[in-house]
PDB file of C-alpha atoms in Angstrom:
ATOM      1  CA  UNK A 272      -2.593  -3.855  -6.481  1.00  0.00           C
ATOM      2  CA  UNK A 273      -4.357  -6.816  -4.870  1.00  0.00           C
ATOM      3  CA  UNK A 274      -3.265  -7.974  -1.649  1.00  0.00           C
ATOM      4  CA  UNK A 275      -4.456 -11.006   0.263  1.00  0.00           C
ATOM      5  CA  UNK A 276      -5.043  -9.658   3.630  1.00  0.00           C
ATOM      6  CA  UNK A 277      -3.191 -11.423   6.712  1.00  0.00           C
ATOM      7  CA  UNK A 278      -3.344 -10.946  10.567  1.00  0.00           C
ATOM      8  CA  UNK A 279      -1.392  -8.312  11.817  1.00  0.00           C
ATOM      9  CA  UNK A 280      -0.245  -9.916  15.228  1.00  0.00           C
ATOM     10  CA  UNK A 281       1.345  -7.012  17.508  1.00  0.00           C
ATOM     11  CA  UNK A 282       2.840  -8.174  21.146  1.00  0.00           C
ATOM     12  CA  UNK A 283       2.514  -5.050  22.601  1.00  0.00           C
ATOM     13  CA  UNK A 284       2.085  -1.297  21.083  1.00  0.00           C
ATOM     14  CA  UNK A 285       2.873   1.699  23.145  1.00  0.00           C
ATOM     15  CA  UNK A 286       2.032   5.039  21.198  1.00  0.00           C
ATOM     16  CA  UNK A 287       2.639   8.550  23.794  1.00  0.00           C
ATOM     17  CA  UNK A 288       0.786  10.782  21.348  1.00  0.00           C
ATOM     18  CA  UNK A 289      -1.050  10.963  18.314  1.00  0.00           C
ATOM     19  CA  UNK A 290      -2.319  14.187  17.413  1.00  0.00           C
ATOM     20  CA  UNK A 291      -3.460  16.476  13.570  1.00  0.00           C
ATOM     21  CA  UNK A 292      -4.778  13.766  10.951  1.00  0.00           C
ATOM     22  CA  UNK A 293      -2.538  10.904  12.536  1.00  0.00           C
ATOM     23  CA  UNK A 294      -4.055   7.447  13.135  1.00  0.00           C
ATOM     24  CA  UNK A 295      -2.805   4.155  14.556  1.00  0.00           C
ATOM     25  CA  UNK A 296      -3.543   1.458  12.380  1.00  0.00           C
ATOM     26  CA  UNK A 297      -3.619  -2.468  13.279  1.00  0.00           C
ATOM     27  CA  UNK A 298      -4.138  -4.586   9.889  1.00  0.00           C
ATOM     28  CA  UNK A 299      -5.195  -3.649   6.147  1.00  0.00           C
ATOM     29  CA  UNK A 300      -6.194  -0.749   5.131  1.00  0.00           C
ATOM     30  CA  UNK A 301      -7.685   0.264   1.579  1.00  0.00           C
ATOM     31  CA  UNK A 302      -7.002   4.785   1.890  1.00  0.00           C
ATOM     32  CA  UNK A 303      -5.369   6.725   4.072  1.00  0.00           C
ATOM     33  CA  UNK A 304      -5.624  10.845   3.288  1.00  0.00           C
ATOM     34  CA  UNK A 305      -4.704  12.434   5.908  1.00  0.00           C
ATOM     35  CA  UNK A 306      -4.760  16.664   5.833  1.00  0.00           C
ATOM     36  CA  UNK A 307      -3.476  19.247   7.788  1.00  0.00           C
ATOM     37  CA  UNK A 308      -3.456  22.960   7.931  1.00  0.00           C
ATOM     38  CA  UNK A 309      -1.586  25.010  10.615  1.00  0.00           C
ATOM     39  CA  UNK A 310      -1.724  29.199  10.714  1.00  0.00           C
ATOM     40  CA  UNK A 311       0.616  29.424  13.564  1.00  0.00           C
ATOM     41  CA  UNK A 312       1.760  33.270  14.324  1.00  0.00           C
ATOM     42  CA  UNK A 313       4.377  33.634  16.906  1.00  0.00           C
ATOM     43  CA  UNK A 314       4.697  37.216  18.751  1.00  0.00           C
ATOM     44  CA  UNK A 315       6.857  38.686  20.862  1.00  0.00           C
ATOM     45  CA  UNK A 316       4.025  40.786  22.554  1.00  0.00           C
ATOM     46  CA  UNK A 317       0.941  38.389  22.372  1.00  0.00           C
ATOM     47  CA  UNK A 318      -1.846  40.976  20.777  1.00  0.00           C
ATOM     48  CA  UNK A 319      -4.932  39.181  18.757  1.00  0.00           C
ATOM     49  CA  UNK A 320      -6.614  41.594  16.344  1.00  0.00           C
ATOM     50  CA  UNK A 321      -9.694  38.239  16.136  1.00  0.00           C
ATOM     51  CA  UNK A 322      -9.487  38.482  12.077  1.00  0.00           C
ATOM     52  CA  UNK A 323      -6.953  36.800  11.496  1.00  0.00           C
ATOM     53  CA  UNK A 324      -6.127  33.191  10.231  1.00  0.00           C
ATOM     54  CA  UNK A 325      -7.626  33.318   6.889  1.00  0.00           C
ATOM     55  CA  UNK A 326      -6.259  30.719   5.044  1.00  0.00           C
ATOM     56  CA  UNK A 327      -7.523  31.756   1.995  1.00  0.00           C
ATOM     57  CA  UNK A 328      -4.647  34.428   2.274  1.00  0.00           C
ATOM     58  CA  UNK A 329      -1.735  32.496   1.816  1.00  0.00           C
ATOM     59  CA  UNK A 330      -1.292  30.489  -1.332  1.00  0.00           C
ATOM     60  CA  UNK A 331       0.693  27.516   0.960  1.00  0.00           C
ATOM     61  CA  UNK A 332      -3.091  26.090   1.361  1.00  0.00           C
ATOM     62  CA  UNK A 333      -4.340  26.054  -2.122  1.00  0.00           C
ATOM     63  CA  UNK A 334      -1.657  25.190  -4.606  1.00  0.00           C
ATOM     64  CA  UNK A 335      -1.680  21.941  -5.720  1.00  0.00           C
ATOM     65  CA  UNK A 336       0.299  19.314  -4.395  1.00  0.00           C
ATOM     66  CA  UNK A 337       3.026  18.074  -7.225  1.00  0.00           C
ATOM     67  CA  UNK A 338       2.183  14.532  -8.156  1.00  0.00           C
ATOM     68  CA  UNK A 339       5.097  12.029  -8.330  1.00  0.00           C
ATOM     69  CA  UNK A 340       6.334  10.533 -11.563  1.00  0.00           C
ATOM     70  CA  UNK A 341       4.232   7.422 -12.356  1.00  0.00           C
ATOM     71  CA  UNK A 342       6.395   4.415 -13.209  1.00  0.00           C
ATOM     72  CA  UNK A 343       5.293   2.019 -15.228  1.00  0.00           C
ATOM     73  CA  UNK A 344       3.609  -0.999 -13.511  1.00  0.00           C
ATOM     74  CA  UNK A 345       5.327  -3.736 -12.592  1.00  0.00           C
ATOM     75  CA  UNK A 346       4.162  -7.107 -12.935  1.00  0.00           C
ATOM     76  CA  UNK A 347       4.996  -9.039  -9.667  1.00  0.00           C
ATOM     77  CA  UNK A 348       3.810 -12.232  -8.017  1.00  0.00           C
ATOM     78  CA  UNK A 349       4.073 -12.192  -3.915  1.00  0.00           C
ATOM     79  CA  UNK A 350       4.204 -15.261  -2.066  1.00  0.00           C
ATOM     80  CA  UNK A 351       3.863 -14.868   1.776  1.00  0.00           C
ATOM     81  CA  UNK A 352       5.246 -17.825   3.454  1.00  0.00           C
ATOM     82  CA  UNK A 353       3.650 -16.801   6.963  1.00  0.00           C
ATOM     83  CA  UNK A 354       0.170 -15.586   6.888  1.00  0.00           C
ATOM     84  CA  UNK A 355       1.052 -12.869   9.770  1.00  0.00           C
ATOM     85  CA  UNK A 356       2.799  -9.665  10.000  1.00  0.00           C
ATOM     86  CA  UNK A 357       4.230 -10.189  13.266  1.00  0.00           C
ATOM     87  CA  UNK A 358       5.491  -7.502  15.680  1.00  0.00           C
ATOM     88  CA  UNK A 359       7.243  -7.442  18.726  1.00  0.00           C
ATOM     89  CA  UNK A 360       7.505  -4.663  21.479  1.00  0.00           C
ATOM     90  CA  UNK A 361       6.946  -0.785  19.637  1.00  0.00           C
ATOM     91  CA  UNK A 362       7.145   2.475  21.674  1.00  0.00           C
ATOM     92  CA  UNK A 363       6.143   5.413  19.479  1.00  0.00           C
ATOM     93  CA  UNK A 364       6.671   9.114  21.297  1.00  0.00           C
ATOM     94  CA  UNK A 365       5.012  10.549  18.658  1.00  0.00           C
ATOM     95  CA  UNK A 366       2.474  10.709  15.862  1.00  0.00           C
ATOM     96  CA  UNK A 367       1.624  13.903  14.233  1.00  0.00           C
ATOM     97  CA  UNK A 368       0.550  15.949  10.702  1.00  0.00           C
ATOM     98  CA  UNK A 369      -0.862  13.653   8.678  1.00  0.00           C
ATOM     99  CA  UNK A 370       1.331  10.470   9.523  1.00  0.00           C
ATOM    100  CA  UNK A 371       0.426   7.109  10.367  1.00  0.00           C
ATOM    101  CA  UNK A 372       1.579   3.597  11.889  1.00  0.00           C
ATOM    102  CA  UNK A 373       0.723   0.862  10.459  1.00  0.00           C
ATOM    103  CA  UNK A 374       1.284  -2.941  10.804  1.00  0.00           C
ATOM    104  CA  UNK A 375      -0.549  -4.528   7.874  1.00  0.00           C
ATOM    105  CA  UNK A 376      -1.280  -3.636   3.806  1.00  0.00           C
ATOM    106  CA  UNK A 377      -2.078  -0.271   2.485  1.00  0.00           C
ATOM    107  CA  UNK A 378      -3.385   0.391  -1.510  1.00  0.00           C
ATOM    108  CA  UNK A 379      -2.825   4.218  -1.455  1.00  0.00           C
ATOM    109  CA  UNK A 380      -1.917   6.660   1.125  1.00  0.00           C
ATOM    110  CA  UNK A 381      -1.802  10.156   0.278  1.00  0.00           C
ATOM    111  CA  UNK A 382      -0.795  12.770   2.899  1.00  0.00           C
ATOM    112  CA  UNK A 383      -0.801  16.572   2.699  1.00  0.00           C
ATOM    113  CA  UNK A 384       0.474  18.969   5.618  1.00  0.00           C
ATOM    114  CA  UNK A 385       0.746  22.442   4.639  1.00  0.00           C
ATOM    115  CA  UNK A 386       2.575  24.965   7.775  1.00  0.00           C
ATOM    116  CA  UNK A 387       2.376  28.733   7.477  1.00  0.00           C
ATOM    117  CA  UNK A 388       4.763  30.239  10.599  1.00  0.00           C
ATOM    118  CA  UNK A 389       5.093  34.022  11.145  1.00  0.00           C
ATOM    119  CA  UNK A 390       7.086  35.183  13.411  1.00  0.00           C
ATOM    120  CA  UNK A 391       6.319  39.281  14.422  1.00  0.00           C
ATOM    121  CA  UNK A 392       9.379  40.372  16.441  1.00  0.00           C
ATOM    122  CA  UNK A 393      10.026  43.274  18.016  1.00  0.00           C
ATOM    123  CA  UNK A 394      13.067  46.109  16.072  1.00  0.00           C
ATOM    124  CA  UNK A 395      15.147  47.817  18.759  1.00  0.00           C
ATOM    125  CA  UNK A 396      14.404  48.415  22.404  1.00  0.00           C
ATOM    126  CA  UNK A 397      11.850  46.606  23.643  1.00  0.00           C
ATOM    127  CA  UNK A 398       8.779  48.343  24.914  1.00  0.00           C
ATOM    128  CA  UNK A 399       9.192  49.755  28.848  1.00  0.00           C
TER     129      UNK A 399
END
């Protein structure tokens, strides 16, 4: 896909957090490939053994992602009768696991989060 790059014109961009493989992006980019693994364990009694959190473990982080159908292409002409992507006021709260904003072009943007939660709760009484 060939683009002819305008100017990204933003008034004013207010983004609270941006956080795991995120970005901010003002005007064209070519790639974005964001990744991001999380091991999160949740306990009732906090105890760390210091092994753990190998990835290689779980089979979450190493299958492959599925790949979307390809269409066939399309043949298109695109006339931009401004050369400007214009925005006005944007408040973001939050950016996070491989995600983006953008105001401009992108080719190809391929994004992979992978989350692994286990949750060790107590059976019964709890402890005294």
């Amino acid at each position: 896909m060939a683009c002819i790059p305008r100017t990204s014109v933003v008034r004013s961009l207010k983004v609270n957090d941006t956080g795991y493989a995120s970005a901010v992006f003002i005007g064209d980019l070519v790639d974005f490939s964001p990744v991001t693994y999380v091991f999160a364990v949740q306990r009732e009694i906090p105890v760390f053994y210091g092994d753990e959190g190998h990835l290689s473990a779980y089979p979450i982080y190493s299958a492959p992602l599925p790949i979307g159908r390809q269409e066939p292409a399309v043949q298109m002409d695109v006339t931009n009768t401004c050369p400007f992507i214009c925005a006005g006021d944007v408040r973001v709260i939050a950016i996070s696991s491989a995600s983006m904003v953008q105001f401009g072009s992108v080719r190809s943007i391929r994004a992979d989060t992978r989350v692994k939660n286990i949750r060790q709760l107590l059976r019964g009484l709890p402890p005294k």
